[in-house]
Tab-separated table of C-alpha atoms in Angstrom:
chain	number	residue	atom	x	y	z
A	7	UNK	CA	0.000	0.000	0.000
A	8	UNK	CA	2.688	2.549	-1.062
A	9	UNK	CA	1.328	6.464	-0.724
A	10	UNK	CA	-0.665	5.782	2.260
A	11	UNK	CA	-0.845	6.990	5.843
A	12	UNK	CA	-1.106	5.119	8.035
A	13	UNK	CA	-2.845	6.500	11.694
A	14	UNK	CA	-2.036	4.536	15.082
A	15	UNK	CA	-1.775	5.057	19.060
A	16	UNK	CA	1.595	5.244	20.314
A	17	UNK	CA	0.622	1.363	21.425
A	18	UNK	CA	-0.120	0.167	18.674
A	19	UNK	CA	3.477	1.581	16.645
A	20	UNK	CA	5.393	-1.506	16.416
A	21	UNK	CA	2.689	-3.650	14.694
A	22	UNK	CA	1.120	-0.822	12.524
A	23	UNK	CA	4.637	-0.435	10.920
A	24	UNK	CA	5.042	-4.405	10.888
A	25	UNK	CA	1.310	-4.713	9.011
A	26	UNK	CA	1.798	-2.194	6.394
A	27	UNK	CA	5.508	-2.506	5.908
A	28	UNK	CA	6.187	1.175	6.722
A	29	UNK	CA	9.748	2.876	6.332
A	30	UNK	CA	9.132	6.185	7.751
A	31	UNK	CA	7.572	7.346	10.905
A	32	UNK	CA	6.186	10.553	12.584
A	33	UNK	CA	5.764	11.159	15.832
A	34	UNK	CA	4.074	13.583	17.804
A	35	UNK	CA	4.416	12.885	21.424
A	36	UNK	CA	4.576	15.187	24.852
A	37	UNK	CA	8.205	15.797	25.899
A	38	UNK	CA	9.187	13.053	28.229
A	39	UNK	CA	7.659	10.573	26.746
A	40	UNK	CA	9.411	7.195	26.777
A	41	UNK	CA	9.248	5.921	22.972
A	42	UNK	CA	10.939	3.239	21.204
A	43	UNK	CA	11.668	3.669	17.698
A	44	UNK	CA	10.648	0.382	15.899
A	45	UNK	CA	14.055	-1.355	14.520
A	46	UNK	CA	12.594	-1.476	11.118
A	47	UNK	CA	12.211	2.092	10.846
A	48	UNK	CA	15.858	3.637	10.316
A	49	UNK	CA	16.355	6.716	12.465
A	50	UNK	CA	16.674	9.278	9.348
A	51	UNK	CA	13.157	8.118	8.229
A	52	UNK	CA	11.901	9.135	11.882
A	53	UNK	CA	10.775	12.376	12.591
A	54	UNK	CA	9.694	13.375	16.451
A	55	UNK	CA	8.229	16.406	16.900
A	56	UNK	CA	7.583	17.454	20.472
A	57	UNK	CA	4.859	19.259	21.452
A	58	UNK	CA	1.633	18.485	23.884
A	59	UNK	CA	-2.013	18.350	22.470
A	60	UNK	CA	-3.553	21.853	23.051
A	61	UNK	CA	-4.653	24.702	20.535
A	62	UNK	CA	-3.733	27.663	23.031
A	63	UNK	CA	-0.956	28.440	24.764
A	64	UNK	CA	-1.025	27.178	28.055
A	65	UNK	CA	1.802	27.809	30.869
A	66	UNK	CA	4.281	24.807	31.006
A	67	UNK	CA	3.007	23.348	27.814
A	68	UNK	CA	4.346	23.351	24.477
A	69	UNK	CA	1.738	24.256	21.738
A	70	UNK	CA	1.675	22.759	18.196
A	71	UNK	CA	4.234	25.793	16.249
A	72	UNK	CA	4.772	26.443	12.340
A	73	UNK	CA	8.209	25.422	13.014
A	74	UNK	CA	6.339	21.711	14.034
A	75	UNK	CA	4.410	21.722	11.070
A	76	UNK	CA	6.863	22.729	8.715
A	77	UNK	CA	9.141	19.849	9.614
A	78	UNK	CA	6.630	17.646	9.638
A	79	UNK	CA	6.129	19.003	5.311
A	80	UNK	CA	9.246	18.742	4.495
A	81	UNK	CA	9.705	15.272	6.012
A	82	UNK	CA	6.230	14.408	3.780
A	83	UNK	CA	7.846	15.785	0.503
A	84	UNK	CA	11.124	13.827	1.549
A	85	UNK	CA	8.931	10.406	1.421
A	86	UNK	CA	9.620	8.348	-1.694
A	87	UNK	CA	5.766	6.753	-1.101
A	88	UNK	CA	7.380	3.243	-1.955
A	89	UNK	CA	6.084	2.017	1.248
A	90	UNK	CA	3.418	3.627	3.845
A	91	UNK	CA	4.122	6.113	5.996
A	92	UNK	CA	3.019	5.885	9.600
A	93	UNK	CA	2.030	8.880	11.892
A	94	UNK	CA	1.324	8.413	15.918
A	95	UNK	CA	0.427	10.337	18.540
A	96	UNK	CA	-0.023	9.344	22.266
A	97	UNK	CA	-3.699	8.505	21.389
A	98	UNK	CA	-4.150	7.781	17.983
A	99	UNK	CA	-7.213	10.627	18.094
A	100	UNK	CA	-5.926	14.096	17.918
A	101	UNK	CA	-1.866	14.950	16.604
A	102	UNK	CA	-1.631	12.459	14.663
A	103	UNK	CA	-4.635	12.427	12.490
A	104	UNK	CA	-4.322	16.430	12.294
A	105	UNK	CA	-0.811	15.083	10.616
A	106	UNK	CA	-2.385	12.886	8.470
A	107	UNK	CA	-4.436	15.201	7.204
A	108	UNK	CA	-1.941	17.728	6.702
A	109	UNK	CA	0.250	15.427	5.030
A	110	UNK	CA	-2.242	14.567	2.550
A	111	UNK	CA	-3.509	17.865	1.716
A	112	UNK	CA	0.314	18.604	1.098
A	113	UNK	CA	1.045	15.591	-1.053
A	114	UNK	CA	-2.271	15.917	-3.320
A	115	UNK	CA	-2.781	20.065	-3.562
A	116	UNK	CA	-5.713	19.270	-5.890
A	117	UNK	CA	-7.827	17.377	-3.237
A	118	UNK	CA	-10.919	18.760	-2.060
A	119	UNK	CA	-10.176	19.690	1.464
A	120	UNK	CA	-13.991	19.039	2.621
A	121	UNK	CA	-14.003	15.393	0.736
A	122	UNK	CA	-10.433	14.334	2.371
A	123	UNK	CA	-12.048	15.610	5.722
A	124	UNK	CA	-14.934	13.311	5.442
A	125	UNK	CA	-12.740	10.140	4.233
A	126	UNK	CA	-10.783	10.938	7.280
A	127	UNK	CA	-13.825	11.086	9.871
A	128	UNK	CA	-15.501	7.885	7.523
A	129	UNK	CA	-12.266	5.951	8.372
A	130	UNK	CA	-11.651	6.890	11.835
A	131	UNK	CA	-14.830	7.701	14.045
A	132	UNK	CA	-12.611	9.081	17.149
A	133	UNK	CA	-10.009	11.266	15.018
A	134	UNK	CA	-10.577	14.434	16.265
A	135	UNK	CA	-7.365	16.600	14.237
A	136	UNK	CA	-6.063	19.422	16.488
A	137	UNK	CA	-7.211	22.558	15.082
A	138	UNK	CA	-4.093	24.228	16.156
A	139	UNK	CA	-1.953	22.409	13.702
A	140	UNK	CA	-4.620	22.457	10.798
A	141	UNK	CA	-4.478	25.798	11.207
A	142	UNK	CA	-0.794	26.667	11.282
A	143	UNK	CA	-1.231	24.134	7.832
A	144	UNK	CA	-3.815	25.646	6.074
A	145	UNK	CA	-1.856	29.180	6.123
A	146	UNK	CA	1.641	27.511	5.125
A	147	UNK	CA	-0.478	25.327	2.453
A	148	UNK	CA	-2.403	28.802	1.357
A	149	UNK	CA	-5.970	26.861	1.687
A	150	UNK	CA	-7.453	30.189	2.540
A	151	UNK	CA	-9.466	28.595	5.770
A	152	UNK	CA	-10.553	25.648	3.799
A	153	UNK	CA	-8.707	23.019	5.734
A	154	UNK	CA	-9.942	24.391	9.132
A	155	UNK	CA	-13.705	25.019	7.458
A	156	UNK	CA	-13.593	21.216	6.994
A	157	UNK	CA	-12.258	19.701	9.743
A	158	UNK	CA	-14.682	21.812	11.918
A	159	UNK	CA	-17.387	20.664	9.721
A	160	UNK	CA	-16.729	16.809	10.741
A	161	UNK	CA	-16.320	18.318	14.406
A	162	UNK	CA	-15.441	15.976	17.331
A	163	UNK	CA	-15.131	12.279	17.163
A	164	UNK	CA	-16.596	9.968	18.869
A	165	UNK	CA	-14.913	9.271	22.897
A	166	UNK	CA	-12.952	6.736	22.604
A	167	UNK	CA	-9.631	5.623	25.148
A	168	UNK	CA	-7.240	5.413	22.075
A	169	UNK	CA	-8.199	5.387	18.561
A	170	UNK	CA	-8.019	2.410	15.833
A	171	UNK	CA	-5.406	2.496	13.164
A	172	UNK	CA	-6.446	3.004	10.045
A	173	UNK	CA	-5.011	3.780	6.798
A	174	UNK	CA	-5.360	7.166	5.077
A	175	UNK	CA	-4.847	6.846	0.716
A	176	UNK	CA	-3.184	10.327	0.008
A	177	UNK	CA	-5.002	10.355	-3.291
């Protein structure tokens, strides 16, 4: 399943890249928190970004930044899309599905931002992408307020402990 995304929990890492046969990985984890990379994955085709899951600054926390998002673009563009890619976040619900999103939206301009928004919700009934870093996206991706118009248009997922992987086709 080359030039797909693939969506996890931070639990579920090791056997989400073992399934699809991934060879790059994103991560979007709180600092501190204790991660193994999986061996499979080489650590150049690993990106970490660091930040907790809020969409306002809060004292002692580290908000989603541009500087987050646009590493996590140019580490997209960098992906040959010979194998999947895998994103995860501490949940599988919020960072890593706004990622996802983001990622495809990059890697297929042309998509309809409102139709990729609903294949993401259809596909995953808990994501619930952190409007922060759709946000900082849509700007850097000049989308005009589209990509924020449609993921607030799916609104919030369903509760849910830790969300089920699922595989996002950029295209």
């Amino acid at each position: 399943m080359p030039a797909t995304i693939h969506v996890c929990p931070m639990t579920r890492v090791e056997g989400t890249v073992t399934f699809s046969g991934a060879r790059h990985l994103v991560s979007l984890l709180t600092a501190g928190t204790e991660f193994g990379r999986p061996a499979s994955i080489a650590a150049e085709n690993h990106l970490w970004l660091t930040m907790n899951d809020i969409v306002a600054a809060e004292d002692g926390l580290t908000p989603p930044g541009r500087a987050h998002v646009e590493a996590l673009l140019d580490f997209a563009r960098r992906w040959d899309r010979d194998a999947p890619l895998v994103i995860n976040c501490f949940a599988g619900i919020s960072r890593s599905t706004a990622a996802a999103y983001i990622v495809a939206a990059a890697l297929a301009p042309g998509r309809d931002e409102h139709e990729l928004a609903r294949t993401l919700r259809a596909l995953s009934p808990s994501a619930t992408p952190n409007l922060l870093l759709v946000d900082l996206a849509d700007d850097l991706l000049r989308r005009d307020g589209r990509m924020v118009a449609a993921i607030a248009a799916i609104g919030r997922g369903a509760e849910a402990f830790e969300g089920t992987p699922f595989a996002l086709p950029i295209s």
